[in-house]
Amino acid sequence: MSNPALSFKVTRQAPELVVPAAPTPHELKHLSDIDDQEGLRFQVPVIQFYRQSHLGRSRDPVGVIREAIRKALVHYYPFAGRLREVGSGRKLAVDCTGEGVMFIEADADVSVDEFGDVLQPPFPGLDELLFDVPGSGGILGCPLLLFQVTRLTCGGFIVAVRLNHAMADTTGLVNFLTAVGEMARGQPDVSVRPVWCRELLSARDPPRVTCVHHEYDQVEGTIVPFENMVQRSFFFGPDEVAALRNLVPPHLTRCSNFELLTAVLWRTRTVSLKLNPADEVRMMSVVNARHKFNPPLPKGYYGNAFAYPAALTSAGELSANPIGFAVQLVKKAKNEVTEEYMKSVADLMVLNNRPHFTVVQSYLVSDITRVGFETVDFGWGKAAFGGPAKGGIGAIPGFIVLYIPAKNKKGEKGITIPICLSTEAMDVFVKELDGLLETDRLAGDTPKKKTTPLITSTL
């Protein structure tokens, strides 16, 4: 497991701006009406660990990656600009000024192996590995990307990145990082040409909301308290998934692992919070809509192209019913996303002043197991770990939960899911989850291996 008690020193050079390697157009490019909703106006931290490799041929990763960013920005030149609001209705546009992205060179007196035998968030010393340069973290008028490349004592290195989410989703960020990797490996051109075309996800004229969007309901109430919060990461491999699948009725056994795990964790989390049975609870899942369009969005589209449809029920119904009840709700919500649904969301943004999605008694999950962070290669091979630097993203602890590709000590592939709850709720959560995994009593199976918290950290 990762080593949460690890302590090390990071020496950073002065931050600098890295500009495109060649002249780029100076123009104003509007974001889509999916991009500039209130719920995407925040920074996303990503971290990539790389081990020493003969492939690097003793090259300096800092210099190689800095120069590769310059070359990639020629193709992705909007990233070198700055966001501003234009006109009425808080519309976002990127002013393609070519000012560049923030870059930090650093060294740390630590090796990759010291981070533990299983690399996964939360990572110790993250604030030092991805330094928040004063004045750089705003949404408007600030660098849209921040890179910190940190050399390690073992010859490996860490690439930490912070993205202004309004500019791109995780698929779009991986597209850009892949392009940086291709430039770093000496390729003459990017393999996938970036595509702007944000008008494909902009509101219609006139705008018209044609679908139900419970994810944007304006709900009164309190958010889960932040006091005494802890984070634990849970690994779900073949054994754990099989045990949970045995709890689902036959007509639902073909549900995806994502649908199964989301249903189980939503129900277990709701039980642990000890809500009023009459309280309305929501599950929202991030659904990539690129292939929901006809024709699909261009392969190089790097803007935000997803929705988070909501499943609704009461805390009492969700807790009292078997897992199959929650699975059906999750499947139904996911299937609501269509091309028309996306257009309806864009129209809703314009008509309702770009509202934030509902956070009261909500649970939002995002599966990034197939996004491809770990495949990004700067010339040293694939990442030992690639993905989110934290277990969740956004300003509200524990609200957005990420499903991260991982392996256990045996090398079995699975999913790591960091959960953030109060200490009291976490104790109930672990007990409930272990109870589900311990045995399938109805089928009379032999006890299954329990899941165990891999990391505990106080937030």
PDB file of N, CA, C and O in Angstrom, residues 183-215:
ATOM      1  N   MET A 183       5.708  14.421 -28.633  1.00  0.00           N
ATOM      2  CA  MET A 183       6.757  15.404 -28.915  1.00  0.00           C
ATOM      3  C   MET A 183       8.028  15.060 -28.136  1.00  0.00           C
ATOM      4  O   MET A 183       9.142  15.184 -28.644  1.00  0.00           O
ATOM      5  N   ALA A 184       7.863  14.607 -26.891  1.00  0.00           N
ATOM      6  CA  ALA A 184       9.020  14.246 -26.062  1.00  0.00           C
ATOM      7  C   ALA A 184       9.771  13.058 -26.641  1.00  0.00           C
ATOM      8  O   ALA A 184      11.001  12.941 -26.473  1.00  0.00           O
ATOM      9  N   ARG A 185       9.072  12.162 -27.321  1.00  0.00           N
ATOM     10  CA  ARG A 185       9.696  10.977 -27.907  1.00  0.00           C
ATOM     11  C   ARG A 185      10.209  11.228 -29.328  1.00  0.00           C
ATOM     12  O   ARG A 185      10.640  10.302 -30.003  1.00  0.00           O
ATOM     13  N   GLY A 186      10.129  12.479 -29.763  1.00  0.00           N
ATOM     14  CA  GLY A 186      10.721  12.845 -31.035  1.00  0.00           C
ATOM     15  C   GLY A 186       9.850  12.677 -32.246  1.00  0.00           C
ATOM     16  O   GLY A 186      10.329  12.783 -33.389  1.00  0.00           O
ATOM     17  N   GLN A 187       8.536  12.438 -32.055  1.00  0.00           N
ATOM     18  CA  GLN A 187       7.669  12.323 -33.221  1.00  0.00           C
ATOM     19  C   GLN A 187       7.526  13.683 -33.903  1.00  0.00           C
ATOM     20  O   GLN A 187       7.501  14.726 -33.243  1.00  0.00           O
ATOM     21  N   PRO A 188       7.446  13.701 -35.228  1.00  0.00           N
ATOM     22  CA  PRO A 188       7.366  14.974 -35.941  1.00  0.00           C
ATOM     23  C   PRO A 188       6.016  15.669 -35.835  1.00  0.00           C
ATOM     24  O   PRO A 188       5.919  16.875 -36.071  1.00  0.00           O
ATOM     25  N   ASP A 189       4.980  14.922 -35.466  1.00  0.00           N
ATOM     26  CA  ASP A 189       3.645  15.504 -35.407  1.00  0.00           C
ATOM     27  C   ASP A 189       2.805  14.716 -34.412  1.00  0.00           C
ATOM     28  O   ASP A 189       3.149  13.593 -34.023  1.00  0.00           O
ATOM     29  N   VAL A 190       1.689  15.304 -33.999  1.00  0.00           N
ATOM     30  CA  VAL A 190       0.779  14.617 -33.081  1.00  0.00           C
ATOM     31  C   VAL A 190      -0.033  13.594 -33.871  1.00  0.00           C
ATOM     32  O   VAL A 190      -0.380  13.817 -35.042  1.00  0.00           O
ATOM     33  N   SER A 191      -0.342  12.479 -33.245  1.00  0.00           N
ATOM     34  CA  SER A 191      -1.066  11.411 -33.939  1.00  0.00           C
ATOM     35  C   SER A 191      -2.549  11.723 -34.084  1.00  0.00           C
ATOM     36  O   SER A 191      -3.203  11.246 -35.018  1.00  0.00           O
ATOM     37  N   VAL A 192      -3.097  12.510 -33.149  1.00  0.00           N
ATOM     38  CA  VAL A 192      -4.504  12.908 -33.217  1.00  0.00           C
ATOM     39  C   VAL A 192      -4.566  14.432 -33.217  1.00  0.00           C
ATOM     40  O   VAL A 192      -4.121  15.069 -32.262  1.00  0.00           O
ATOM     41  N   ARG A 193      -5.074  15.000 -34.279  1.00  0.00           N
ATOM     42  CA  ARG A 193      -5.199  16.445 -34.378  1.00  0.00           C
ATOM     43  C   ARG A 193      -6.271  16.970 -33.422  1.00  0.00           C
ATOM     44  O   ARG A 193      -7.388  16.455 -33.393  1.00  0.00           O
ATOM     45  N   PRO A 194      -5.941  17.981 -32.616  1.00  0.00           N
ATOM     46  CA  PRO A 194      -6.961  18.540 -31.720  1.00  0.00           C
ATOM     47  C   PRO A 194      -8.066  19.229 -32.509  1.00  0.00           C
ATOM     48  O   PRO A 194      -7.811  19.845 -33.554  1.00  0.00           O
ATOM     49  N   VAL A 195      -9.282  19.101 -32.002  1.00  0.00           N
ATOM     50  CA  VAL A 195     -10.459  19.696 -32.646  1.00  0.00           C
ATOM     51  C   VAL A 195     -11.151  20.598 -31.633  1.00  0.00           C
ATOM     52  O   VAL A 195     -11.462  20.170 -30.517  1.00  0.00           O
ATOM     53  N   TRP A 196     -11.412  21.846 -31.992  1.00  0.00           N
ATOM     54  CA  TRP A 196     -12.102  22.771 -31.090  1.00  0.00           C
ATOM     55  C   TRP A 196     -13.612  22.544 -31.210  1.00  0.00           C
ATOM     56  O   TRP A 196     -14.213  21.901 -30.367  1.00  0.00           O
ATOM     57  N   CYS A 197     -14.247  23.038 -32.234  1.00  0.00           N
ATOM     58  CA  CYS A 197     -15.670  22.773 -32.544  1.00  0.00           C
ATOM     59  C   CYS A 197     -16.583  22.817 -31.322  1.00  0.00           C
ATOM     60  O   CYS A 197     -17.479  21.969 -31.181  1.00  0.00           O
ATOM     61  N   ARG A 198     -16.361  23.769 -30.426  1.00  0.00           N
ATOM     62  CA  ARG A 198     -17.197  23.814 -29.217  1.00  0.00           C
ATOM     63  C   ARG A 198     -18.653  24.148 -29.533  1.00  0.00           C
ATOM     64  O   ARG A 198     -19.537  23.944 -28.689  1.00  0.00           O
ATOM     65  N   GLU A 199     -18.913  24.645 -30.746  1.00  0.00           N
ATOM     66  CA  GLU A 199     -20.302  24.940 -31.126  1.00  0.00           C
ATOM     67  C   GLU A 199     -21.160  23.680 -31.174  1.00  0.00           C
ATOM     68  O   GLU A 199     -22.389  23.746 -31.089  1.00  0.00           O
ATOM     69  N   LEU A 200     -20.519  22.492 -31.249  1.00  0.00           N
ATOM     70  CA  LEU A 200     -21.276  21.239 -31.263  1.00  0.00           C
ATOM     71  C   LEU A 200     -22.003  20.997 -29.942  1.00  0.00           C
ATOM     72  O   LEU A 200     -22.978  20.246 -29.894  1.00  0.00           O
ATOM     73  N   LEU A 201     -21.525  21.629 -28.878  1.00  0.00           N
ATOM     74  CA  LEU A 201     -22.149  21.464 -27.561  1.00  0.00           C
ATOM     75  C   LEU A 201     -22.600  22.813 -26.998  1.00  0.00           C
ATOM     76  O   LEU A 201     -22.579  23.027 -25.784  1.00  0.00           O
ATOM     77  N   SER A 202     -22.997  23.697 -27.896  1.00  0.00           N
ATOM     78  CA  SER A 202     -23.526  24.988 -27.476  1.00  0.00           C
ATOM     79  C   SER A 202     -25.044  24.997 -27.626  1.00  0.00           C
ATOM     80  O   SER A 202     -25.624  24.179 -28.344  1.00  0.00           O
ATOM     81  N   ALA A 203     -25.675  25.937 -26.931  1.00  0.00           N
ATOM     82  CA  ALA A 203     -27.138  25.989 -26.893  1.00  0.00           C
ATOM     83  C   ALA A 203     -27.731  26.269 -28.274  1.00  0.00           C
ATOM     84  O   ALA A 203     -27.104  26.876 -29.149  1.00  0.00           O
ATOM     85  N   ARG A 204     -28.955  25.774 -28.451  1.00  0.00           N
ATOM     86  CA  ARG A 204     -29.679  26.013 -29.687  1.00  0.00           C
ATOM     87  C   ARG A 204     -30.301  27.411 -29.682  1.00  0.00           C
ATOM     88  O   ARG A 204     -30.341  28.086 -28.651  1.00  0.00           O
ATOM     89  N   ASP A 205     -30.787  27.833 -30.817  1.00  0.00           N
ATOM     90  CA  ASP A 205     -31.442  29.137 -30.931  1.00  0.00           C
ATOM     91  C   ASP A 205     -32.816  28.938 -31.574  1.00  0.00           C
ATOM     92  O   ASP A 205     -32.895  28.637 -32.772  1.00  0.00           O
ATOM     93  N   PRO A 206     -33.890  29.068 -30.791  1.00  0.00           N
ATOM     94  CA  PRO A 206     -33.881  29.430 -29.375  1.00  0.00           C
ATOM     95  C   PRO A 206     -33.606  28.200 -28.494  1.00  0.00           C
ATOM     96  O   PRO A 206     -33.893  27.063 -28.895  1.00  0.00           O
ATOM     97  N   PRO A 207     -33.073  28.426 -27.294  1.00  0.00           N
ATOM     98  CA  PRO A 207     -32.826  27.298 -26.391  1.00  0.00           C
ATOM     99  C   PRO A 207     -34.132  26.704 -25.894  1.00  0.00           C
ATOM    100  O   PRO A 207     -35.124  27.418 -25.692  1.00  0.00           O
ATOM    101  N   ARG A 208     -34.151  25.380 -25.702  1.00  0.00           N
ATOM    102  CA  ARG A 208     -35.364  24.722 -25.223  1.00  0.00           C
ATOM    103  C   ARG A 208     -34.977  23.465 -24.442  1.00  0.00           C
ATOM    104  O   ARG A 208     -34.272  22.601 -24.960  1.00  0.00           O
ATOM    105  N   VAL A 209     -35.423  23.376 -23.221  1.00  0.00           N
ATOM    106  CA  VAL A 209     -35.117  22.222 -22.364  1.00  0.00           C
ATOM    107  C   VAL A 209     -36.142  21.139 -22.664  1.00  0.00           C
ATOM    108  O   VAL A 209     -37.338  21.305 -22.405  1.00  0.00           O
ATOM    109  N   THR A 210     -35.687  20.027 -23.191  1.00  0.00           N
ATOM    110  CA  THR A 210     -36.593  18.966 -23.639  1.00  0.00           C
ATOM    111  C   THR A 210     -36.519  17.710 -22.784  1.00  0.00           C
ATOM    112  O   THR A 210     -37.291  16.774 -22.999  1.00  0.00           O
ATOM    113  N   CYS A 211     -35.580  17.652 -21.854  1.00  0.00           N
ATOM    114  CA  CYS A 211     -35.413  16.479 -20.989  1.00  0.00           C
ATOM    115  C   CYS A 211     -35.500  16.894 -19.525  1.00  0.00           C
ATOM    116  O   CYS A 211     -35.391  18.075 -19.197  1.00  0.00           O
ATOM    117  N   VAL A 212     -35.687  15.911 -18.667  1.00  0.00           N
ATOM    118  CA  VAL A 212     -35.706  16.167 -17.227  1.00  0.00           C
ATOM    119  C   VAL A 212     -34.270  16.099 -16.708  1.00  0.00           C
ATOM    120  O   VAL A 212     -33.547  15.137 -16.986  1.00  0.00           O
ATOM    121  N   HIS A 213     -33.866  17.116 -15.954  1.00  0.00           N
ATOM    122  CA  HIS A 213     -32.491  17.194 -15.461  1.00  0.00           C
ATOM    123  C   HIS A 213     -32.497  17.379 -13.941  1.00  0.00           C
ATOM    124  O   HIS A 213     -32.268  18.478 -13.426  1.00  0.00           O
ATOM    125  N   HIS A 214     -32.725  16.276 -13.239  1.00  0.00           N
ATOM    126  CA  HIS A 214     -32.754  16.348 -11.777  1.00  0.00           C
ATOM    127  C   HIS A 214     -31.394  16.681 -11.185  1.00  0.00           C
ATOM    128  O   HIS A 214     -31.313  17.067 -10.020  1.00  0.00           O
ATOM    129  N   GLU A 215     -30.343  16.532 -11.987  1.00  0.00           N
ATOM    130  CA  GLU A 215     -29.015  16.863 -11.460  1.00  0.00           C
ATOM    131  C   GLU A 215     -28.853  18.361 -11.198  1.00  0.00           C
ATOM    132  O   GLU A 215     -27.926  18.784 -10.492  1.00  0.00           O
TER     133      GLU A 215
END
